[in-house]
């Protein structure tokens, strides 16, 4: 019996990384569904690639569930989900908080991940296990003063992904994270020429798509890859935090029940 084609859902699927990834996956004999907020462009791209397009605001939990149900009904199964939609902060960091912009970035960059995982989980389990790859950012690992809300949401998405990954792994779902540096997509907007003027190298969308595919193929649960120009994607090694110490000064591990999902070297484990 020939094995069935695997199906992947990509959110932010018609943006720079999403589209480059879709092309890679199609070349690998995946069936692809693209989900995005931009319906007009989405339908155009989907027609070109002959794939399913799903209008989706990732900040809407019910819509995430509907998108997954649509992929399952269309392709019979869902094997891989790339939670990749995202936006930059749309406000001056020194100005009073603009609640509309604040909620928009939380929706796209954080809820897009928490809601996306919630929606994908049952379908991936039904497919016998599967993969989730989250597009975070280097800005989630190092502060980005130019866009604090972007840093915050990417950091939160990264933390949530790492913490939920062991639970997903128990259900046969491997979740990993990719943290790209600056890349040449519409997201960086006018920053592009500043990088060019400064001679600062930036990634291509294809570089990042290759890293997303690598994470899909090879990553361990909860691992994060850093992608920077001039180097292959690198697994990021998170540093230990100082351990708790008892009155004698000996380091003490977090009780097993409370740290059951903390792999060695994670916070709570003596270093
Ligand atoms: N380009 C970079 O320098 C860079 C670096 C690190 C991380 N990232 C992250 O990579 C991901 C992809 O970004 P990109 O560079 O391809 O940007 P992009 O702007 O080309 O693509 C982002 C896509 O997400 C879609 N989107 C935005 N909000 C959405 C929502 N609420 N629901 C559904 N879709 C939505 C947009 O319509 C767009 O098609 C984002 O999460 C971004 O934060 C980008």
GROMACS .gro file of C-alpha atoms and ligand atoms in nm:
model
  315
    1UNK     CA    1   0.000   0.000   0.000
    2UNK     CA    2   0.143   0.344  -0.085
    3UNK     CA    3   0.163   0.568   0.221
    4UNK     CA    4  -0.083   0.858   0.215
    5UNK     CA    5   0.053   1.208   0.152
    6UNK     CA    6   0.106   1.405   0.469
    7UNK     CA    7  -0.090   1.725   0.517
    8UNK     CA    8   0.047   2.048   0.661
    9UNK     CA    9  -0.139   2.360   0.772
   10UNK     CA   10   0.055   2.688   0.769
   11UNK     CA   11  -0.080   3.000   0.942
   12UNK     CA   12   0.045   3.329   0.803
   13UNK     CA   13   0.066   3.101   0.505
   14UNK     CA   14   0.087   3.361   0.233
   15UNK     CA   15   0.353   3.579   0.397
   16UNK     CA   16   0.726   3.562   0.330
   17UNK     CA   17   0.810   3.255   0.540
   18UNK     CA   18   0.473   3.085   0.494
   19UNK     CA   19   0.486   3.090   0.119
   20UNK     CA   20   0.851   2.982   0.098
   21UNK     CA   21   0.769   2.694   0.332
   22UNK     CA   22   0.460   2.597   0.132
   23UNK     CA   23   0.675   2.566  -0.180
   24UNK     CA   24   0.929   2.351   0.005
   25UNK     CA   25   0.660   2.123   0.145
   26UNK     CA   26   0.489   2.083  -0.193
   27UNK     CA   27   0.828   1.978  -0.333
   28UNK     CA   28   0.840   1.718  -0.058
   29UNK     CA   29   0.507   1.572  -0.160
   30UNK     CA   30   0.307   1.724   0.123
   31UNK     CA   31  -0.047   1.842   0.077
   32UNK     CA   32  -0.063   2.198   0.203
   33UNK     CA   33  -0.335   2.424   0.343
   34UNK     CA   34  -0.262   2.794   0.380
   35UNK     CA   35  -0.444   3.000   0.641
   36UNK     CA   36  -0.417   3.378   0.654
   37UNK     CA   37  -0.597   3.699   0.736
   38UNK     CA   38  -0.539   3.839   0.386
   39UNK     CA   39  -0.824   3.673   0.197
   40UNK     CA   40  -0.783   3.837  -0.142
   41UNK     CA   41  -0.413   3.759  -0.173
   42UNK     CA   42  -0.468   3.420  -0.011
   43UNK     CA   43  -0.715   3.308  -0.274
   44UNK     CA   44  -0.481   3.423  -0.550
   45UNK     CA   45  -0.181   3.237  -0.406
   46UNK     CA   46  -0.382   2.924  -0.332
   47UNK     CA   47  -0.502   2.913  -0.691
   48UNK     CA   48  -0.146   2.951  -0.818
   49UNK     CA   49  -0.018   2.670  -0.597
   50UNK     CA   50  -0.334   2.463  -0.626
   51UNK     CA   51  -0.372   2.430  -0.250
   52UNK     CA   52  -0.653   2.491  -0.001
   53UNK     CA   53  -0.682   2.847   0.134
   54UNK     CA   54  -0.857   2.914   0.463
   55UNK     CA   55  -0.941   3.269   0.568
   56UNK     CA   56  -0.831   3.282   0.933
   57UNK     CA   57  -0.771   3.533   1.207
   58UNK     CA   58  -0.544   3.333   1.438
   59UNK     CA   59  -0.660   3.548   1.730
   60UNK     CA   60  -1.002   3.380   1.716
   61UNK     CA   61  -1.010   3.045   1.900
   62UNK     CA   62  -1.325   2.914   1.733
   63UNK     CA   63  -1.189   3.008   1.391
   64UNK     CA   64  -0.872   2.809   1.459
   65UNK     CA   65  -1.086   2.503   1.541
   66UNK     CA   66  -1.291   2.556   1.225
   67UNK     CA   67  -0.974   2.583   1.015
   68UNK     CA   68  -0.842   2.253   1.148
   69UNK     CA   69  -1.180   2.085   1.092
   70UNK     CA   70  -1.180   2.212   0.735
   71UNK     CA   71  -0.833   2.070   0.665
   72UNK     CA   72  -0.935   1.735   0.811
   73UNK     CA   73  -1.255   1.719   0.610
   74UNK     CA   74  -1.077   1.828   0.292
   75UNK     CA   75  -0.765   1.612   0.319
   76UNK     CA   76  -0.882   1.345   0.569
   77UNK     CA   77  -0.599   1.409   0.813
   78UNK     CA   78  -0.367   1.673   0.955
   79UNK     CA   79  -0.006   1.577   1.023
   80UNK     CA   80   0.184   1.902   1.069
   81UNK     CA   81   0.095   2.253   1.178
   82UNK     CA   82   0.319   2.556   1.135
   83UNK     CA   83   0.203   2.835   1.367
   84UNK     CA   84   0.369   3.115   1.181
   85UNK     CA   85   0.132   3.415   1.156
   86UNK     CA   86   0.268   3.729   1.315
   87UNK     CA   87   0.286   4.107   1.308
   88UNK     CA   88   0.517   4.374   1.446
   89UNK     CA   89   0.405   4.624   1.710
   90UNK     CA   90   0.200   4.904   1.562
   91UNK     CA   91   0.271   5.168   1.823
   92UNK     CA   92   0.546   5.394   1.948
   93UNK     CA   93   0.694   5.224   2.257
   94UNK     CA   94   0.718   5.559   2.439
   95UNK     CA   95   0.354   5.660   2.374
   96UNK     CA   96   0.060   5.561   2.598
   97UNK     CA   97  -0.056   5.206   2.534
   98UNK     CA   98  -0.285   5.186   2.233
   99UNK     CA   99  -0.525   4.908   2.333
  100UNK     CA  100  -0.624   4.825   1.975
  101UNK     CA  101  -0.264   4.776   1.870
  102UNK     CA  102  -0.186   4.591   2.195
  103UNK     CA  103  -0.467   4.342   2.144
  104UNK     CA  104  -0.378   4.296   1.777
  105UNK     CA  105  -0.022   4.190   1.853
  106UNK     CA  106  -0.129   3.962   2.139
  107UNK     CA  107  -0.381   3.800   1.904
  108UNK     CA  108  -0.144   3.743   1.615
  109UNK     CA  109   0.179   3.651   1.797
  110UNK     CA  110   0.061   3.487   2.120
  111UNK     CA  111  -0.299   3.369   2.080
  112UNK     CA  112  -0.206   3.249   1.733
  113UNK     CA  113   0.017   3.000   1.914
  114UNK     CA  114  -0.194   2.906   2.219
  115UNK     CA  115  -0.519   2.882   2.018
  116UNK     CA  116  -0.340   2.714   1.728
  117UNK     CA  117  -0.202   2.443   1.955
  118UNK     CA  118  -0.541   2.393   2.118
  119UNK     CA  119  -0.710   2.350   1.781
  120UNK     CA  120  -0.443   2.129   1.626
  121UNK     CA  121  -0.398   1.884   1.916
  122UNK     CA  122  -0.702   1.658   1.866
  123UNK     CA  123  -0.650   1.636   1.489
  124UNK     CA  124  -0.280   1.553   1.522
  125UNK     CA  125  -0.367   1.285   1.775
  126UNK     CA  126  -0.625   1.140   1.535
  127UNK     CA  127  -0.352   1.125   1.268
  128UNK     CA  128  -0.148   0.911   1.508
  129UNK     CA  129   0.074   1.196   1.629
  130UNK     CA  130   0.233   1.479   1.441
  131UNK     CA  131   0.439   1.795   1.446
  132UNK     CA  132   0.384   2.154   1.549
  133UNK     CA  133   0.646   2.414   1.459
  134UNK     CA  134   0.611   2.761   1.609
  135UNK     CA  135   0.774   3.063   1.445
  136UNK     CA  136   0.896   3.275   1.735
  137UNK     CA  137   1.187   3.516   1.687
  138UNK     CA  138   1.530   3.611   1.813
  139UNK     CA  139   1.338   3.902   1.966
  140UNK     CA  140   1.188   3.646   2.204
  141UNK     CA  141   1.535   3.550   2.325
  142UNK     CA  142   1.694   3.895   2.338
  143UNK     CA  143   1.510   4.217   2.418
  144UNK     CA  144   1.424   4.432   2.118
  145UNK     CA  145   1.388   4.787   2.257
  146UNK     CA  146   1.258   4.917   1.924
  147UNK     CA  147   0.949   4.697   1.961
  148UNK     CA  148   0.895   4.582   2.321
  149UNK     CA  149   0.551   4.434   2.250
  150UNK     CA  150   0.695   4.222   1.972
  151UNK     CA  151   0.966   4.096   2.210
  152UNK     CA  152   0.710   4.027   2.481
  153UNK     CA  153   0.474   3.830   2.258
  154UNK     CA  154   0.754   3.625   2.100
  155UNK     CA  155   0.906   3.553   2.441
  156UNK     CA  156   0.566   3.445   2.573
  157UNK     CA  157   0.499   3.226   2.271
  158UNK     CA  158   0.840   3.065   2.318
  159UNK     CA  159   0.786   3.007   2.692
  160UNK     CA  160   0.439   2.861   2.642
  161UNK     CA  161   0.562   2.636   2.362
  162UNK     CA  162   0.852   2.501   2.568
  163UNK     CA  163   0.628   2.440   2.869
  164UNK     CA  164   0.348   2.267   2.678
  165UNK     CA  165   0.582   2.057   2.460
  166UNK     CA  166   0.633   1.772   2.712
  167UNK     CA  167   0.255   1.731   2.751
  168UNK     CA  168   0.215   1.719   2.374
  169UNK     CA  169   0.502   1.472   2.344
  170UNK     CA  170   0.308   1.233   2.570
  171UNK     CA  171   0.035   1.242   2.305
  172UNK     CA  172   0.277   1.171   2.021
  173UNK     CA  173   0.298   1.536   1.911
  174UNK     CA  174   0.643   1.691   1.875
  175UNK     CA  175   0.642   2.068   1.915
  176UNK     CA  176   0.950   2.275   1.833
  177UNK     CA  177   1.026   2.642   1.790
  178UNK     CA  178   1.224   2.842   1.535
  179UNK     CA  179   1.372   3.181   1.628
  180UNK     CA  180   1.484   3.366   1.316
  181UNK     CA  181   1.685   3.686   1.310
  182UNK     CA  182   1.588   3.966   1.070
  183UNK     CA  183   1.471   3.835   0.735
  184UNK     CA  184   1.376   3.987   0.404
  185UNK     CA  185   0.995   3.972   0.409
  186UNK     CA  186   0.720   4.236   0.408
  187UNK     CA  187   0.723   4.222   0.791
  188UNK     CA  188   1.042   4.427   0.826
  189UNK     CA  189   0.902   4.705   0.603
  190UNK     CA  190   1.121   5.014   0.591
  191UNK     CA  191   1.388   4.853   0.813
  192UNK     CA  192   1.506   4.668   0.503
  193UNK     CA  193   1.680   4.969   0.351
  194UNK     CA  194   1.838   5.054   0.687
  195UNK     CA  195   1.993   4.707   0.698
  196UNK     CA  196   2.107   4.744   0.340
  197UNK     CA  197   2.262   5.087   0.404
  198UNK     CA  198   2.442   4.952   0.711
  199UNK     CA  199   2.568   4.645   0.522
  200UNK     CA  200   2.393   4.426   0.782
  201UNK     CA  201   2.320   4.078   0.643
  202UNK     CA  202   1.964   3.955   0.670
  203UNK     CA  203   1.810   3.613   0.608
  204UNK     CA  204   1.605   3.519   0.305
  205UNK     CA  205   1.259   3.371   0.343
  206UNK     CA  206   1.402   3.051   0.196
  207UNK     CA  207   1.666   3.034   0.474
  208UNK     CA  208   1.390   3.043   0.732
  209UNK     CA  209   1.164   2.802   0.545
  210UNK     CA  210   1.453   2.553   0.540
  211UNK     CA  211   1.490   2.594   0.918
  212UNK     CA  212   1.116   2.540   0.970
  213UNK     CA  213   1.137   2.223   0.767
  214UNK     CA  214   1.444   2.108   0.960
  215UNK     CA  215   1.259   2.166   1.286
  216UNK     CA  216   0.965   1.969   1.148
  217UNK     CA  217   1.187   1.681   1.042
  218UNK     CA  218   1.442   1.659   1.321
  219UNK     CA  219   1.365   1.866   1.628
  220UNK     CA  220   1.329   1.719   1.974
  221UNK     CA  221   1.017   1.815   2.167
  222UNK     CA  222   1.047   2.163   2.315
  223UNK     CA  223   1.370   2.248   2.136
  224UNK     CA  224   1.430   2.588   1.977
  225UNK     CA  225   1.644   2.668   1.675
  226UNK     CA  226   1.814   3.000   1.617
  227UNK     CA  227   1.848   3.110   1.255
  228UNK     CA  228   2.104   3.376   1.169
  229UNK     CA  229   2.259   3.478   0.837
  230UNK     CA  230   2.583   3.296   0.757
  231UNK     CA  231   2.523   2.992   0.981
  232UNK     CA  232   2.307   2.682   0.960
  233UNK     CA  233   2.008   2.672   1.201
  234UNK     CA  234   2.143   2.604   1.550
  235UNK     CA  235   1.965   2.442   1.844
  236UNK     CA  236   1.958   2.707   2.118
  237UNK     CA  237   2.093   2.600   2.456
  238UNK     CA  238   1.900   2.767   2.737
  239UNK     CA  239   2.111   2.843   3.043
  240UNK     CA  240   2.030   2.700   3.383
  241UNK     CA  241   1.898   2.927   3.655
  242UNK     CA  242   2.057   2.902   4.000
  243UNK     CA  243   1.910   2.612   4.196
  244UNK     CA  244   1.724   2.641   4.528
  245UNK     CA  245   1.950   2.564   4.824
  246UNK     CA  246   1.863   2.414   5.164
  247UNK     CA  247   1.993   2.565   5.491
  248UNK     CA  248   2.315   2.363   5.457
  249UNK     CA  249   2.375   2.527   5.118
  250UNK     CA  250   2.317   2.204   4.921
  251UNK     CA  251   2.123   2.246   4.599
  252UNK     CA  252   1.775   2.092   4.597
  253UNK     CA  253   1.579   1.973   4.296
  254UNK     CA  254   1.212   2.065   4.254
  255UNK     CA  255   0.997   1.772   4.381
  256UNK     CA  256   0.936   1.518   4.107
  257UNK     CA  257   0.560   1.570   4.087
  258UNK     CA  258   0.609   1.942   4.033
  259UNK     CA  259   0.893   1.916   3.784
  260UNK     CA  260   0.779   1.599   3.612
  261UNK     CA  261   0.805   1.772   3.280
  262UNK     CA  262   1.129   1.959   3.338
  263UNK     CA  263   1.408   1.791   3.149
  264UNK     CA  264   1.751   1.797   3.317
  265UNK     CA  265   1.911   2.138   3.285
  266UNK     CA  266   1.580   2.322   3.291
  267UNK     CA  267   1.480   2.577   3.555
  268UNK     CA  268   1.429   2.413   3.890
  269UNK     CA  269   1.703   2.160   3.843
  270UNK     CA  270   2.029   2.218   4.028
  271UNK     CA  271   2.302   2.329   3.795
  272LIG     N1  272   1.079   3.874   0.884
  272LIG     C1  273   1.148   3.874   0.996
  272LIG     O1  274   1.250   3.945   1.010
  272LIG     C2  275   1.108   3.782   1.109
  272LIG     C3  276   1.206   3.748   1.204
  272LIG     C4  277   1.171   3.665   1.309
  272LIG     C5  278   1.043   3.614   1.318
  272LIG     N2  279   0.950   3.648   1.225
  272LIG     C6  280   0.816   3.589   1.241
  272LIG     O2  281   0.793   3.503   1.132
  272LIG     C7  282   0.652   3.491   1.109
  272LIG     C8  283   0.624   3.511   0.961
  272LIG     O3  284   0.662   3.644   0.928
  272LIG     P1  285   0.708   3.692   0.786
  272LIG     O4  286   0.842   3.751   0.803
  272LIG     O5  287   0.685   3.586   0.685
  272LIG     O6  288   0.609   3.816   0.769
  272LIG     P2  289   0.497   3.847   0.662
  272LIG     O7  290   0.440   3.978   0.704
  272LIG     O8  291   0.551   3.831   0.525
  272LIG     O9  292   0.390   3.729   0.688
  272LIG     C9  293   0.307   3.725   0.799
  272LIG    C10  294   0.172   3.672   0.754
  272LIG    O10  295   0.090   3.657   0.870
  272LIG    C11  296  -0.042   3.703   0.835
  272LIG     N3  297  -0.113   3.744   0.955
  272LIG    C12  298  -0.090   3.853   1.033
  272LIG     N4  299  -0.177   3.857   1.133
  272LIG    C13  300  -0.258   3.749   1.121
  272LIG    C14  301  -0.369   3.698   1.193
  272LIG     N5  302  -0.415   3.761   1.302
  272LIG     N6  303  -0.427   3.584   1.150
  272LIG    C15  304  -0.381   3.520   1.041
  272LIG     N7  305  -0.277   3.563   0.967
  272LIG    C16  306  -0.217   3.677   1.006
  272LIG    C17  307  -0.019   3.818   0.738
  272LIG    O11  308  -0.134   3.845   0.659
  272LIG    C18  309   0.100   3.767   0.658
  272LIG    O12  310   0.058   3.696   0.543
  272LIG    C19  311   0.586   3.593   1.202
  272LIG    O13  312   0.540   3.526   1.317
  272LIG    C20  313   0.700   3.686   1.237
  272LIG    O14  314   0.680   3.750   1.361
  272LIG    C21  315   0.980   3.730   1.119
   0.00000   0.00000   0.00000
